[in-house]
Coordinates of C-alpha atoms and ligand atoms in Angstrom, one line a residue:
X766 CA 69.8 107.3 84.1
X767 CA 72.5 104.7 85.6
X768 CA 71.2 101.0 86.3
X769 CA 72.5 100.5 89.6
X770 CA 72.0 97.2 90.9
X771 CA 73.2 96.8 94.7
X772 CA 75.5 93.9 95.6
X773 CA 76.8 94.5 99.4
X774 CA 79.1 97.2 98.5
X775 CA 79.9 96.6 95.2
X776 CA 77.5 97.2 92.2
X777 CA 77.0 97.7 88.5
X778 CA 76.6 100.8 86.9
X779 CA 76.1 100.5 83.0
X780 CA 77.2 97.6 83.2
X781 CA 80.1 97.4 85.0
X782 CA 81.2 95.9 88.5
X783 CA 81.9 99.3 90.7
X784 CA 83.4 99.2 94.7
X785 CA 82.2 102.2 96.1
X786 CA 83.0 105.1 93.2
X787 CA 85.6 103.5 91.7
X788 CA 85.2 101.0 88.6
X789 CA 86.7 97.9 88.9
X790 CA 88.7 97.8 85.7
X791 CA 90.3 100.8 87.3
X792 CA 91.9 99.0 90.0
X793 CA 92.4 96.1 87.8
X794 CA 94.4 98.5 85.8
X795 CA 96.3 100.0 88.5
X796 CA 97.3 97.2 90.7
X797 CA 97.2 94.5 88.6
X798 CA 95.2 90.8 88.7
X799 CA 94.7 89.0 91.0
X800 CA 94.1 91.6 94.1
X801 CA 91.8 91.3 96.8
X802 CA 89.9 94.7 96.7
X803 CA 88.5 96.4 100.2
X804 CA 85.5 98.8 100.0
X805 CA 86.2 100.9 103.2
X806 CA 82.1 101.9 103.5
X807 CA 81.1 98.5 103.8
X808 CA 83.6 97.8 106.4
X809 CA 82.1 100.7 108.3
X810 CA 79.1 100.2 107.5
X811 CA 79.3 96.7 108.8
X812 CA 81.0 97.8 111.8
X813 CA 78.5 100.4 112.1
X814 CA 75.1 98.1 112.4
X815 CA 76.7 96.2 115.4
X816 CA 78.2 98.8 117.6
X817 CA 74.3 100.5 117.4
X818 CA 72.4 96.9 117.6
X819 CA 74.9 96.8 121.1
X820 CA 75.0 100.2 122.2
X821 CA 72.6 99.9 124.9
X822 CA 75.3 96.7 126.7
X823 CA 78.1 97.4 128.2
X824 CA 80.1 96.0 125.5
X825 CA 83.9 96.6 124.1
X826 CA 83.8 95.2 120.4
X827 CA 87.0 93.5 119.7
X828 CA 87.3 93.0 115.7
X829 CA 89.2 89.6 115.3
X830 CA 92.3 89.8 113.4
X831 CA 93.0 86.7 112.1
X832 CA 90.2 87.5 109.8
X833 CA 91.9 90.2 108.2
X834 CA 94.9 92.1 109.4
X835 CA 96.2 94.2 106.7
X836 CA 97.0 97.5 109.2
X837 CA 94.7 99.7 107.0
X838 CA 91.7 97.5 107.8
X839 CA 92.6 97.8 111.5
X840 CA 93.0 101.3 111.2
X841 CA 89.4 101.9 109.9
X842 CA 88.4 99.7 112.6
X843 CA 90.5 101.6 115.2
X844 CA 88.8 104.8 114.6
X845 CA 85.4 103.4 114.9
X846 CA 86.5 102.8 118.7
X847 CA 87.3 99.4 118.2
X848 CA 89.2 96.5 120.3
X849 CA 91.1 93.9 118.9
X850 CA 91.2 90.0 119.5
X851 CA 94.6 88.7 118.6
X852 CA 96.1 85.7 118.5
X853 CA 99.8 85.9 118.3
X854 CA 102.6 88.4 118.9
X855 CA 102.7 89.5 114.7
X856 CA 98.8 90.3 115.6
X857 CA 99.8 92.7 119.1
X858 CA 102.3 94.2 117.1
X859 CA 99.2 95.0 113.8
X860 CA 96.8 96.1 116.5
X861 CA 99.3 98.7 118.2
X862 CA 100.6 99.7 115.0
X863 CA 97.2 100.6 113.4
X864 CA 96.3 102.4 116.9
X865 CA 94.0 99.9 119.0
X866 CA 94.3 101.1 122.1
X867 CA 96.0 98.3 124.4
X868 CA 93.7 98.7 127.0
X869 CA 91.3 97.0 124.2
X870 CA 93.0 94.3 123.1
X871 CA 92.2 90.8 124.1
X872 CA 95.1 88.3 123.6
X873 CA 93.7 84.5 122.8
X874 CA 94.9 81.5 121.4
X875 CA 95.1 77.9 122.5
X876 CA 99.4 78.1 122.5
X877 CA 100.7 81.5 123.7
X878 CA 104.5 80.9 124.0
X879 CA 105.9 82.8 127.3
X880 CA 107.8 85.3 125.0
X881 CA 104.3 86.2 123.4
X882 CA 103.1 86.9 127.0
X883 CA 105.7 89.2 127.8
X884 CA 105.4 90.9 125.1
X885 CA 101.3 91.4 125.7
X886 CA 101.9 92.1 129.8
X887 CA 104.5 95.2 128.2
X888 CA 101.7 96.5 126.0
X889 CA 99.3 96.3 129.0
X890 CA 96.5 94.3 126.7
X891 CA 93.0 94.3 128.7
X892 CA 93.3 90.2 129.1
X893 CA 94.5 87.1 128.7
X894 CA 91.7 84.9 127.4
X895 CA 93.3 81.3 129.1
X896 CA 92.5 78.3 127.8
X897 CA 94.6 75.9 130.2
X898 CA 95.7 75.1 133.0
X899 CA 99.6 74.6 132.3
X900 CA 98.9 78.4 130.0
X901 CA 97.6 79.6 133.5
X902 CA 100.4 78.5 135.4
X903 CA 103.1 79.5 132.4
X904 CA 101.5 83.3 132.4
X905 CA 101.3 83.2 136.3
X906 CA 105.8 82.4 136.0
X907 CA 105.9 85.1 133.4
X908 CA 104.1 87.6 135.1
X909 CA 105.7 87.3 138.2
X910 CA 109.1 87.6 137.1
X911 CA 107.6 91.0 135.4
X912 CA 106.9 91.8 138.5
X913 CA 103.3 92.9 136.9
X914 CA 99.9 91.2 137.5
X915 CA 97.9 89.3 134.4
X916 CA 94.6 90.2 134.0
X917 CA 92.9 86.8 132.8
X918 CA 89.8 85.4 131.5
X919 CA 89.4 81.9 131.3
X920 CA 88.2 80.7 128.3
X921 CA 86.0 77.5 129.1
X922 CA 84.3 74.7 126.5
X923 CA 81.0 74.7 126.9
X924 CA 80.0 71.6 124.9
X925 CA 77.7 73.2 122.5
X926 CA 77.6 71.8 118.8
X927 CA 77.8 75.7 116.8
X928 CA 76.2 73.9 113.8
X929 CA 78.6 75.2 111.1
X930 CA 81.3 73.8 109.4
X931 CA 83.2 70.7 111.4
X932 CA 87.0 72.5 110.8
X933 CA 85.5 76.1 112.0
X934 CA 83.4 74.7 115.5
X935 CA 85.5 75.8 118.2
X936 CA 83.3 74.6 121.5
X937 CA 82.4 70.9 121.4
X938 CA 83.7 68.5 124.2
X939 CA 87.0 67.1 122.2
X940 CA 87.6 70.3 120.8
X941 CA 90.8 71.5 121.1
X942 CA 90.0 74.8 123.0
X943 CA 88.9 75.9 126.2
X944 CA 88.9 74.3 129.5
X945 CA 85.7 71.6 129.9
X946 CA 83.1 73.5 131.7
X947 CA 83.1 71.0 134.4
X948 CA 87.0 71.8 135.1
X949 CA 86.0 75.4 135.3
X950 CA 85.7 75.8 139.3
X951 CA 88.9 73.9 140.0
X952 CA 90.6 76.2 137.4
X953 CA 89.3 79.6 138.8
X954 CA 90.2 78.5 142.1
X955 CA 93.7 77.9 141.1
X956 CA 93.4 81.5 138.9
X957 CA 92.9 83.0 142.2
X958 CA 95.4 81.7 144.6
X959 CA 98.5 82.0 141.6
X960 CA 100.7 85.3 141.9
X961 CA 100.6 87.4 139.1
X962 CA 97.0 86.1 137.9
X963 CA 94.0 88.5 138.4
X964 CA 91.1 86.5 137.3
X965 CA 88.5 89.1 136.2
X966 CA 86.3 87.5 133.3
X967 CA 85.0 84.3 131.5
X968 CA 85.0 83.6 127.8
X969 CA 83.7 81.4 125.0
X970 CA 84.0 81.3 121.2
X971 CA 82.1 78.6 120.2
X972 CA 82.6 78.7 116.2
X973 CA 82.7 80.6 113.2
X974 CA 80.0 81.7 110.4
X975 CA 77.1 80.6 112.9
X976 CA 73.9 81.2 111.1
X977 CA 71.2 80.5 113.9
X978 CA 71.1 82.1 117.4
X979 CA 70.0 79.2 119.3
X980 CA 73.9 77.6 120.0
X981 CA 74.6 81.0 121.3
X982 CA 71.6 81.0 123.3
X983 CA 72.7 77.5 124.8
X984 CA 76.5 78.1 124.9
X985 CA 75.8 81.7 127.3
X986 CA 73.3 80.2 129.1
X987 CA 75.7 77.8 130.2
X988 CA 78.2 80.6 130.8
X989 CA 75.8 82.6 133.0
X990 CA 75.3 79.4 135.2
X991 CA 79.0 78.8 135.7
X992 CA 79.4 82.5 136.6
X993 CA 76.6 82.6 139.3
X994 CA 78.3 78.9 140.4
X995 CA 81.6 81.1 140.9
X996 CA 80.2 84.0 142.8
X997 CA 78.6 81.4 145.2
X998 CA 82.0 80.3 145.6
X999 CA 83.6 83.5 146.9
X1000 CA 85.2 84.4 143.2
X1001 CA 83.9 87.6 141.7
X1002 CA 83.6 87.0 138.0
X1003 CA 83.0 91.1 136.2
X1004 CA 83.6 90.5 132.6
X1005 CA 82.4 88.0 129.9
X1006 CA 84.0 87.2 126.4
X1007 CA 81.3 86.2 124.2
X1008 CA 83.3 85.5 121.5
X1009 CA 82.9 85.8 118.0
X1010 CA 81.2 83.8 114.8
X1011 CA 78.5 85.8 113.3
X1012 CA 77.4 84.7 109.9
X1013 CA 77.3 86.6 106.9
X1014 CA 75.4 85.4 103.6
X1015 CA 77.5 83.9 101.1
X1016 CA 74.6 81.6 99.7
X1017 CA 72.0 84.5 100.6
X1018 CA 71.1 82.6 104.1
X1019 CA 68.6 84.6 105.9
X1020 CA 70.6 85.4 109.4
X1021 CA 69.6 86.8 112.9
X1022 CA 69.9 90.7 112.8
X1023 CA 72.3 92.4 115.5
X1024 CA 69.2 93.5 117.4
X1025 CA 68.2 90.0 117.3
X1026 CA 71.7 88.5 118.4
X1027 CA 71.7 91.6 121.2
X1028 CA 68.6 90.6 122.6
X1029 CA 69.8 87.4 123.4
X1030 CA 72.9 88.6 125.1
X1031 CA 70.2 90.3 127.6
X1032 CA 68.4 87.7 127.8
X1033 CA 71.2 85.2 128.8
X1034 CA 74.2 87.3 130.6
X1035 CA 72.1 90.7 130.9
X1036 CA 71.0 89.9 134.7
X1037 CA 75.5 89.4 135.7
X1038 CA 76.1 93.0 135.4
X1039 CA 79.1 92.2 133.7
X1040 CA 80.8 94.1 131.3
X1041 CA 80.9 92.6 127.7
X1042 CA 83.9 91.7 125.2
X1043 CA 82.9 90.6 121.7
X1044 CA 85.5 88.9 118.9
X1045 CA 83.9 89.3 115.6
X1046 CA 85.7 89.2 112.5
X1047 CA 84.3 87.8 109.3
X1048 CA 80.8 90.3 110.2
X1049 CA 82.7 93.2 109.4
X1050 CA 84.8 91.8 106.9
X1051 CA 83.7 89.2 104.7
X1052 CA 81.1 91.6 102.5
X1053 CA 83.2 94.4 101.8
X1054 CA 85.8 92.2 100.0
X1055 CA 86.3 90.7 96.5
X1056 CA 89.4 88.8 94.7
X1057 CA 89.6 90.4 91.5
X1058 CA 91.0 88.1 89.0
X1059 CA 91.4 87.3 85.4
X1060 CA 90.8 84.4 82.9
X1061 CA 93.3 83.7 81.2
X1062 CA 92.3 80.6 79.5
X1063 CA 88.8 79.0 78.6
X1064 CA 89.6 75.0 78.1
X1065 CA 86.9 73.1 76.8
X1066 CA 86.9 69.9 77.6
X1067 CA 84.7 67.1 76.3
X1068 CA 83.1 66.6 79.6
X1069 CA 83.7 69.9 81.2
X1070 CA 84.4 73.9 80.8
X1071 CA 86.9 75.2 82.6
X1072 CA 88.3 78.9 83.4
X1073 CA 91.8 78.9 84.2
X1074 CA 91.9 82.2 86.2
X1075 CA 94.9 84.2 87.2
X1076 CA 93.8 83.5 91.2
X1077 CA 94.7 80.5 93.2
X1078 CA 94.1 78.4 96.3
X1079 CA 97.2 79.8 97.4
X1080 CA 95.3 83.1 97.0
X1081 CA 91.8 82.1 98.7
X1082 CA 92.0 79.2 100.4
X1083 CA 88.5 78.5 101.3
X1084 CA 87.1 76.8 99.0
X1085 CA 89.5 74.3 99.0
X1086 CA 89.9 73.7 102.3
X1087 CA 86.1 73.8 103.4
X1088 CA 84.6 73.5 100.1
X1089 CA 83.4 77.2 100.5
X1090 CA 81.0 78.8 98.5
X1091 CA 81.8 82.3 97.3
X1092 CA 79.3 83.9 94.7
X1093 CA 81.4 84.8 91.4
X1094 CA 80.3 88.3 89.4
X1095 CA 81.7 88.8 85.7
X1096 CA 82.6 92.5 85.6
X1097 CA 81.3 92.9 82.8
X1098 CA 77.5 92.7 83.6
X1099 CA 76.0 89.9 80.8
X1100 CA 72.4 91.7 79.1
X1101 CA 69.5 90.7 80.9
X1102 CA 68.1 87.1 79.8
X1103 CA 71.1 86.3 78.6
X1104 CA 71.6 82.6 78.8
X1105 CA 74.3 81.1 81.4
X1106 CA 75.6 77.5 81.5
X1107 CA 77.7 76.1 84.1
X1108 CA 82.3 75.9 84.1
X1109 CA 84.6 75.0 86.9
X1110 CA 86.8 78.2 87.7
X1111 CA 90.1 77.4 88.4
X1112 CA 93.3 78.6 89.0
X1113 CA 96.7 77.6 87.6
X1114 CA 98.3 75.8 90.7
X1115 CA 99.4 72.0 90.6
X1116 CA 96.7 70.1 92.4
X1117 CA 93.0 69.4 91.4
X1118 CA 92.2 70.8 94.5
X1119 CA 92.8 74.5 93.3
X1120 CA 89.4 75.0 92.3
X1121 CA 87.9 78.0 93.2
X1122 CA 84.1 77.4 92.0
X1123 CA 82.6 74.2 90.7
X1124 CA 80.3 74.5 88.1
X1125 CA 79.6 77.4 88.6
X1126 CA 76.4 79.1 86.4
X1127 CA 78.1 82.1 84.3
X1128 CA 77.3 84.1 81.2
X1129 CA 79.6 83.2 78.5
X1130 CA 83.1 84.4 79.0
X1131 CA 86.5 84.5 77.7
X1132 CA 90.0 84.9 78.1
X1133 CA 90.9 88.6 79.2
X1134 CA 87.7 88.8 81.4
X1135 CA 87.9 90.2 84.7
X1136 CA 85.9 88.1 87.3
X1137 CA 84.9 89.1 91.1
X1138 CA 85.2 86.5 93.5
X1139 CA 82.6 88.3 96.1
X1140 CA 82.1 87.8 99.8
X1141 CA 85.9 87.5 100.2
X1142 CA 87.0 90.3 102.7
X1143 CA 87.4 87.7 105.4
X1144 CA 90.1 84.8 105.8
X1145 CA 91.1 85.7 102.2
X1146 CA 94.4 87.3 101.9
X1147 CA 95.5 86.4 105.9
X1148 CA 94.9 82.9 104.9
X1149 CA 96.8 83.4 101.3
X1150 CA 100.3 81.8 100.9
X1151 CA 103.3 81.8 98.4
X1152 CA 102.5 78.2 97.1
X1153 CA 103.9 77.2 93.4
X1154 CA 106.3 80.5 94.1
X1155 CA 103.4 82.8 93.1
X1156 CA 104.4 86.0 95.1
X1157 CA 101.8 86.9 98.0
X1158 CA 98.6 88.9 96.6
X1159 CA 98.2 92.4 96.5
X1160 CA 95.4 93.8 98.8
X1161 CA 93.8 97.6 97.5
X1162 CA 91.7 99.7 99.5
X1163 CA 88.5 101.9 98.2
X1164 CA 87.2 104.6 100.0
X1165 CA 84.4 106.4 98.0
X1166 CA 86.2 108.1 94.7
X1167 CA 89.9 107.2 96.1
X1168 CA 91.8 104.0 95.8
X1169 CA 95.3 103.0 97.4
X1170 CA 97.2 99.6 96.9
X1171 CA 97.6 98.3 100.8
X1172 CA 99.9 95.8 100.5
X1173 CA 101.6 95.5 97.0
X1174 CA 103.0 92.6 94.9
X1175 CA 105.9 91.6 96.3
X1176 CA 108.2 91.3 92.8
X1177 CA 110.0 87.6 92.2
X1178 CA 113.2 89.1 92.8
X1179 CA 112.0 89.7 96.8
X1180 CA 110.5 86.3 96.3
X1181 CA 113.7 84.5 95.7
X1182 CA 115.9 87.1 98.0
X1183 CA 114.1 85.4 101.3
X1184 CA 116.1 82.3 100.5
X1185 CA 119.4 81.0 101.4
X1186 CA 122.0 78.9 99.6
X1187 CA 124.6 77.9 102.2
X1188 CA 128.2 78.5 101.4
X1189 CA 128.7 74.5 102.0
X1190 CA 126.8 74.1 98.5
X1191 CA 129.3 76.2 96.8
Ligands
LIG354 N1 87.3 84.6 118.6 C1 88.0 83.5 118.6 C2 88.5 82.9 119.8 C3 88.1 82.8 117.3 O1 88.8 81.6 117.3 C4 87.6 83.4 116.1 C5 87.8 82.7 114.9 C6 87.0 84.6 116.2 C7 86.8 85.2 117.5 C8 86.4 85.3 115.1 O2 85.4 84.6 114.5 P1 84.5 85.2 113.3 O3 83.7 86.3 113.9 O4 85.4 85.7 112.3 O5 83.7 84.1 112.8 N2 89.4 80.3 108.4 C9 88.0 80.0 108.7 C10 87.5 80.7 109.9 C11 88.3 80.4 111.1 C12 87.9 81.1 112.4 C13 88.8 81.0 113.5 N3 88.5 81.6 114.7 C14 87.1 80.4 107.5 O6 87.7 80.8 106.5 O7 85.9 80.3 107.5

């Protein structure tokens, strides 16, 4: 009988690292190292848990791009029902492409340029999440000279520390984003008199990978007062943003459950009769993704071990930029009980800070071994870049027993091609 042990969606059988019905070697094969590799049951299984923990709010679930755009992602998402928050034109353009109905897309971002907001009045998005007041006054210009009418929420700062990661908390005062809570009322007044602007909702994002409900709890609390503030003040406020930022386990936290995190929406906004908007991205992502990667060298040093692995920083960039945490599998599964010591794996770009794990406790392993960087599904390959000239990495796609490459490797020669010598340095 197989030994199946379960890791989110990707597990040994035999001993070897599996996504969904496919083993890993086999992709490594096919597309090559290093590849981020999608497992398209966990993304909708993910997707899945939410929309049912929320199916009893009026809610429109807008998957967040930025955490992973490639258009076959969005497309699994898009027939689910799903929205999309974007954040810049490229985004619109990924969201319409993979079919997200415009009607659900929410367009955010702190610095929407006035061609970006032409472009998202043609689409007909559902709203402009604002987040100032010249951006107010910029999309009120735009509009009008459309001759079309914005719908707008404006996305206010409620002060509220998400407890996460300083360079992911989105909704402290001195934060760049949102409009201070206590500018809210002057804002919405001036929402209502502009042309062009219909102000129909309020929003907040207060941070990423939250891992307690309680900030939530505060931050929507907060929300629900201003809201009832408004309506005493003659402006009808029907829809609320609630953002995004629910955690996933990359150290095995123990989280809220959906049901958990929906029965605090109740509690807090459930009484405004509002319809709902949420922006998450790394829930539905992060689990069903892995970097697949190979060593390629095992340097002993005399105070250290390192694997020099195929994949970069330039490939996953969070561990170096947050000092990130993503749980490594060999996949080759090591024999129960057999002893594991700790190496630093690394990658072969020019900085010490291209360190993907940091001693990190493996079974013994050697050059030619294929390596899973898990929980990487999210802010991965979106984030990945063509630092040291190492072409952009390839992204493939499992869906029970079939496989397709999703975005290839671009080859050297396309590399080099997006460069320009002027004539002038003939
Ligand atoms: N809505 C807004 C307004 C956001 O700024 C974000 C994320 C989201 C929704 C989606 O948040 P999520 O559900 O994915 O937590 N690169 C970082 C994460 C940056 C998040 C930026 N904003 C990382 O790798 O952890």
């Amino acid at each position: 009988m197989d030994t199946v042990r379960r890791i989110s969606c990707f597990c040994y059988r035999n001993g070897q690292l599996w996504a969904e019905n496919v083993p890993v070697t086999r992709i490594a094969e096919h597309a090559g190292t290093p590849t981020y590799v999608y497992a398209a049951e966990g993304l909708r299984a993910q997707y899945r848990t939410l929309a049912t923990a929320l199916s009893s709010l009026p809610t429109t679930i807008c998957y967040a791009l930025k955490s992973n755009s490639n258009l076959a992602v969005i497309r699994i998402f898009a027939k689910l029902g799903a929205g999309a928050d974007v954040v810049s034109e490229g985004e619109l353009r990924r969201a319409l492409a993979a079919g997200i109905p415009p009607n659900k897309i929410v367009f955010a971002g702190v610095g929407k340029t006035k061609s970006e907001m032409a472009a998202a009045l043609t689409a007909r998005v559902l709203q402009f999440n604002i987040e100032s007041e010249p951006e107010l006054i910029a999309l009120s210009e735009v509009a009008g000279t459309m001759g079309l009418t914005a719908p707008v929420a404006l996305r206010i700062n409620p002060d509220v520390d998400a407890g996460t990661h300083d360079k992911i908390s989105t909704g402290r005062k001195g934060d760049k984003f949102g409009i201070d809570i206590a500018q809210a009322l002057h804002v919405s007044q001036l929402a209502t008199k502009l042309p062009g602007i219909s102000l129909e909702g309020m929003a907040v994002h207060i941070g990423s990978q939250l891992t307690r409900l309680d900030p939530y709890r505060t931050a929507y609390a907060r929300l629900a007062e201003l809201v009832m503030a408004l309506r005493q003040n003659g402006i009808p406020i029907q829809r609320l943003d609630l953002g995004g930022g629910l955690g996933v386990p990359y150290r095995n936290e123990v989280l809220p459950s959906p049901a958990d995190y929906a029965t605090m929406v109740r509690e807090t906004v459930g009484q405004l009769e509002c319809d709902l908007v949420i922006e998450p991205g790394r829930y539905f992502v992060a689990e069903a993704g892995i970097l697949l990667t190979k060593v390629i060298y095992i340097k002993e040093g005399t105070s250290r071990r390192f694997a020099i692995v195929d994949a970069a920083m330039n490939d996953l960039l969070r561990p170096s930029l947050y000092g990130a945490y993503h749980p490594i599998l060999p996949v080759n599964e090591a024999e129960p009980y057999t002893p594991l010591s700790p190496i630093d794996i690394v990658g072969p770009v020019c900085e010490s800070a291209d360190i993907l794990a940091t001693q990190y406790s493996l079974p013994p392993i050697a050059a030619g071994d294929l390596l899973a960087i898990s929980m990487a599904g999210a802010y991965g390959a979106v984030m990945a870049s063509t630092y040291n000239s190492r072409p952009l990495v390839p992204e493939t796609l499992v869906d029970g027993n079939k496989m397709a490459i999703i975005r290839p490797r671009p080859s050297l020669e396309a590399l080099l091609a997006a460069d320009h010598i002027p004539t002038w340095l003939n």
